[in-house]
Structure formats: structure tokens, C-alpha cells
Short mmCIF file of C-alpha atoms in Angstrom, two decimals:
data_model
loop_
_atom_site.label_atom_id
_atom_site.label_comp_id
_atom_site.label_asym_id
_atom_site.label_seq_id
_atom_site.Cartn_x
_atom_site.Cartn_y
_atom_site.Cartn_z
CA MET A 1 3.11 -24.08 -12.01
CA ASP A 2 4.57 -22.81 -14.97
CA LEU A 3 7.72 -20.47 -13.95
CA ILE A 4 7.23 -18.08 -16.50
CA VAL A 5 4.04 -17.51 -15.76
CA LEU A 6 4.84 -16.12 -10.92
CA LEU A 7 8.10 -14.09 -12.86
CA GLY A 8 4.98 -12.42 -14.39
CA VAL A 9 2.73 -12.08 -11.72
CA PHE A 10 5.81 -11.17 -9.49
CA ALA A 11 7.02 -8.48 -12.53
CA LEU A 12 3.05 -6.76 -11.83
CA GLY A 13 3.78 -6.84 -8.34
CA LEU A 14 6.57 -5.33 -9.23
CA VAL A 15 4.56 -2.64 -10.71
CA TRP A 16 1.56 -2.46 -8.56
CA THR A 17 3.46 -1.77 -5.87
CA SER A 18 6.10 0.87 -7.09
CA LEU A 19 3.03 2.57 -7.95
CA LEU A 20 1.31 2.04 -4.70
CA ASN A 21 4.85 3.82 -3.15
CA GLY A 22 4.33 6.25 -5.68
CA PHE A 23 0.85 7.22 -4.15
CA ALA A 24 1.80 7.35 -0.60
CA HIS A 25 4.63 9.43 -1.80
CA ARG A 26 2.62 12.03 -3.13
CA LEU A 27 -0.58 11.54 -0.24
CA LEU A 28 2.63 12.38 2.82
CA LYS A 29 3.97 15.68 0.18
CA GLU A 30 0.48 16.90 -0.24
CA ARG A 31 0.77 16.44 -4.21
CA SER A 32 -2.06 15.71 -6.17
CA VAL A 33 -2.64 11.38 -7.17
CA PHE A 34 -3.09 12.54 -10.22
CA ASP A 35 0.05 14.39 -11.20
CA TYR A 36 1.52 12.48 -13.90
CA LYS A 37 5.84 13.18 -13.87
CA ALA A 38 7.49 11.70 -10.31
CA ARG A 39 10.23 13.92 -8.66
CA CYS A 40 13.29 13.22 -6.94
CA GLY A 41 12.74 14.07 -3.20
CA SER A 42 16.31 15.79 -2.99
CA CYS A 43 16.36 18.16 -5.79
CA ASP A 44 12.50 18.44 -7.91
CA ALA A 45 13.69 16.86 -10.92
CA ASP A 46 11.57 15.86 -12.95
CA LEU A 47 11.76 11.82 -13.54
CA SER A 48 12.19 9.71 -16.26
CA TRP A 49 10.87 6.02 -16.81
CA TYR A 50 14.00 4.75 -16.96
CA ASP A 51 14.57 6.48 -13.09
CA LEU A 52 10.88 4.16 -11.79
CA LEU A 53 11.70 1.28 -12.76
CA PRO A 54 10.11 -1.10 -9.45
CA LEU A 55 13.43 -2.29 -7.24
CA ILE A 56 15.80 -2.31 -10.72
CA SER A 57 16.50 1.52 -11.18
CA HIS A 58 17.14 1.63 -7.42
CA PHE A 59 20.19 -0.49 -8.38
CA ILE A 60 20.84 0.31 -11.72
CA PHE A 61 22.41 3.98 -10.27
CA GLY A 62 23.64 2.73 -6.92
CA GLY A 63 20.70 4.05 -4.14
CA LYS A 64 21.05 7.63 -5.63
CA CYS A 65 19.04 9.61 -7.98
CA ARG A 66 20.82 10.16 -11.56
CA LEU A 67 19.86 13.99 -11.76
CA CYS A 68 21.62 14.84 -8.39
CA THR A 69 23.27 11.78 -6.91
CA SER A 70 21.46 12.22 -3.94
CA PRO A 71 21.31 9.46 -1.62
CA LEU A 72 17.61 7.16 -1.88
CA SER A 73 16.02 5.99 1.12
CA LEU A 74 15.87 2.06 1.52
CA LEU A 75 12.77 1.75 1.80
CA TYR A 76 11.45 2.48 -1.65
CA PRO A 77 13.24 -0.81 -3.44
CA LEU A 78 12.96 -3.16 0.64
CA LEU A 79 8.75 -2.07 0.08
CA GLU A 80 8.76 -2.66 -3.37
CA LEU A 81 10.40 -6.58 -2.90
CA PHE A 82 8.21 -6.99 -0.38
CA GLY A 83 4.89 -6.19 -2.31
CA ALA A 84 5.62 -7.52 -4.84
CA LEU A 85 5.84 -11.57 -3.06
CA VAL A 86 2.67 -10.35 -0.82
CA PHE A 87 1.19 -9.94 -4.54
CA THR A 88 2.58 -13.68 -6.00
CA ALA A 89 1.45 -15.32 -3.21
CA LEU A 90 -2.47 -13.40 -2.78
CA TRP A 91 -2.14 -14.01 -6.87
CA TYR A 92 -0.80 -18.17 -5.92
CA ILE A 93 -3.39 -18.64 -3.07
CA ARG A 94 -6.26 -18.03 -5.48
CA VAL A 95 -5.07 -19.65 -7.73
CA ILE A 96 -5.64 -22.41 -5.73
CA ASP A 97 -9.22 -21.27 -4.64
CA TYR A 98 -10.47 -19.83 -8.74
CA GLY A 99 -8.71 -21.85 -11.30
CA PHE A 100 -6.32 -19.53 -13.50
CA LEU A 101 -8.29 -16.25 -13.18
CA PRO A 102 -8.24 -15.63 -9.78
CA TYR A 103 -11.57 -13.24 -9.87
CA PRO A 104 -13.44 -11.79 -8.03
CA ARG A 105 -11.83 -12.76 -3.77
CA PHE A 106 -8.16 -11.81 -5.53
CA PHE A 107 -9.29 -7.81 -6.46
CA LEU A 108 -10.83 -7.51 -2.35
CA ASP A 109 -7.39 -9.19 -0.95
CA LEU A 110 -5.37 -7.23 -3.82
CA LEU A 111 -7.49 -3.34 -2.37
CA PHE A 112 -7.16 -4.39 1.42
CA VAL A 113 -3.44 -5.84 0.88
CA SER A 114 -3.26 -2.19 -1.16
CA ALA A 115 -4.74 -0.51 1.94
CA LEU A 116 -1.91 -1.96 4.42
CA PHE A 117 0.52 -1.44 2.34
CA LEU A 118 -0.06 1.46 2.39
CA ALA A 119 -0.82 1.86 5.95
CA LEU A 120 2.89 0.57 6.44
CA ARG A 121 4.30 2.79 4.07
CA THR A 122 3.11 6.33 6.12
CA ASP A 123 4.12 5.18 9.14
CA LEU A 124 8.16 4.07 8.04
CA GLU A 125 8.58 7.22 6.65
CA GLU A 126 6.34 9.83 8.89
CA MET A 127 5.01 7.29 11.18
CA VAL A 128 1.36 8.52 10.37
CA ILE A 129 -1.32 6.77 9.40
CA LEU A 130 -3.31 8.15 6.69
CA ARG A 131 -7.36 8.19 6.57
CA VAL A 132 -8.00 6.94 2.51
CA SER A 133 -5.84 3.72 4.35
CA SER A 134 -8.40 2.79 6.98
CA LEU A 135 -11.29 4.99 7.20
CA TYR A 136 -11.92 5.84 4.23
CA LEU A 137 -12.13 1.90 3.09
CA ILE A 138 -14.95 0.64 6.64
CA PRO A 139 -17.74 1.41 3.96
CA VAL A 140 -16.34 -0.64 1.21
CA TRP A 141 -15.93 -3.76 3.99
CA LEU A 142 -19.25 -2.93 5.21
CA ALA A 143 -20.69 -2.53 2.41
CA CYS A 144 -18.56 -6.16 0.48
CA ALA A 145 -19.59 -8.14 3.99
CA ALA A 146 -23.19 -7.42 3.77
CA GLY A 147 -22.99 -9.19 -0.08
CA ASN A 148 -20.81 -12.40 1.37
CA PHE A 149 -18.10 -11.60 -1.02
CA LEU A 150 -16.42 -11.49 2.44
CA GLU A 151 -15.44 -14.56 4.83
CA ILE A 152 -17.10 -12.86 7.80
CA ASP A 153 -20.72 -12.04 8.17
CA LEU A 154 -21.86 -7.51 8.70
CA LEU A 155 -21.99 -7.71 11.79
CA THR A 156 -18.01 -9.43 12.23
CA SER A 157 -17.32 -6.26 10.17
CA PHE A 158 -19.19 -3.87 11.59
CA PHE A 159 -17.54 -4.82 15.40
CA GLY A 160 -13.93 -5.14 13.94
CA ALA A 161 -14.30 -1.65 12.24
CA LEU A 162 -15.79 -0.92 15.61
CA MET A 163 -13.14 -1.77 17.29
CA GLY A 164 -10.09 -1.11 15.05
CA TYR A 165 -11.13 2.68 15.34
CA PHE A 166 -12.73 2.95 18.86
CA LEU A 167 -9.36 1.20 20.57
CA PRO A 168 -6.90 3.42 19.17
CA TRP A 169 -9.11 6.33 20.26
CA LEU A 170 -8.88 5.16 23.19
CA ALA A 171 -5.56 4.92 23.72
CA GLY A 172 -4.58 8.17 22.48
CA TYR A 173 -7.82 9.65 24.32
CA LEU A 174 -6.31 8.29 28.23
CA TYR A 175 -2.23 9.53 27.01
CA ARG A 176 -4.08 13.17 26.85
CA LEU A 177 -5.85 12.82 30.01
CA ALA A 178 -3.01 11.74 31.75
CA ARG A 179 0.29 13.77 29.81
CA GLY A 180 -1.72 16.60 28.80
CA ILE A 181 -0.07 16.08 25.24
CA ASP A 182 -1.31 13.76 22.13
CA GLY A 183 0.44 10.12 22.09
CA MET A 184 -1.43 9.40 18.87
#
């Protein structure tokens, strides 16, 4: 496979995970996800496009906000790098399966990996997994399983979703009964 193509896919992965990082941050701060202006977490100043270059701007500005010089979390560039590597690996795997344009499984896999990325990002920052990256996608996965777009059938997908919700709920419920406070 051509190295230039892989580097281009890696760059797209950086942009995608940077957008997901911003999306997760806005959801955690209860801001509109349609707010196109990115802001510094410390001084709340509007950031320019060159402040948001995935991975690159963090190192150009020394891990600090260009405007107020407050330190930025290392979480952003590390997750952008990790996400771009996963994006590239996913694309490469699907290219082997489908040829140069890895349609359609790539986009389903990308949706799933993006949901996991959002869950990872919000869990690492605030120790919370938002419903948008978990419960709200269950109907999507069930529909994909019913349409034979996934490698598992509808029944397996349904019981997987049920257990994925029920077991953590049960653990939280039992903890609340035993200790009298929420455990999750």
C-alpha cells in the first residue's frame, strides 16, 4: 500500500478525532455541539483555526494556550494520536476486505469506534460515559444487525445490548442497597 495514501488517511484520522475531542468537550461542558467557535478552557477566548491543528498546535505552542498561556491537558494530543492510529488501522483492515474504497463496513465500524472514543474521552476527563455514546446508539446497532450489516445476528445483538446495560445497572443497584449511596 502506498505510504502517501496511509499518511493521508492518518491525517484524516487526526482531523476526525480532533472533532470528536471537541464534541466530547462541548457535551461535558453542556454547550451546544453546533457552536462552531472553539474556546480556551481557561480564559474562554475564541481560538483561531491554527490553534486547533490536530496534534501539531499542541507542540507548536508548547502545550499552552496561545492567548493566556495556561497549560493544556496532555489528554487532547494523546487521544488524537491514538484515534488517528485506530482510524488508520481500521481503514487499512477494511481496504484489505473491500478494496481501495472500504465502503460500507468502514463507516459502521467508524461510527462504533467513534462512540467508543467519545466514551473513553469523557470517562478519562470526568469519569462519566454520556448517553450519546452508549444508550442512544443501541437502536442503530439493532437496526444494523437486523439488516445483516453486522457480523452478528439480531438476537445476539439484542442480548449483548441488554447485558451491557443490565450488568452495570445491577452493580450500581446492589452497591446502593449495600452502602446507601450511588456507586456509579
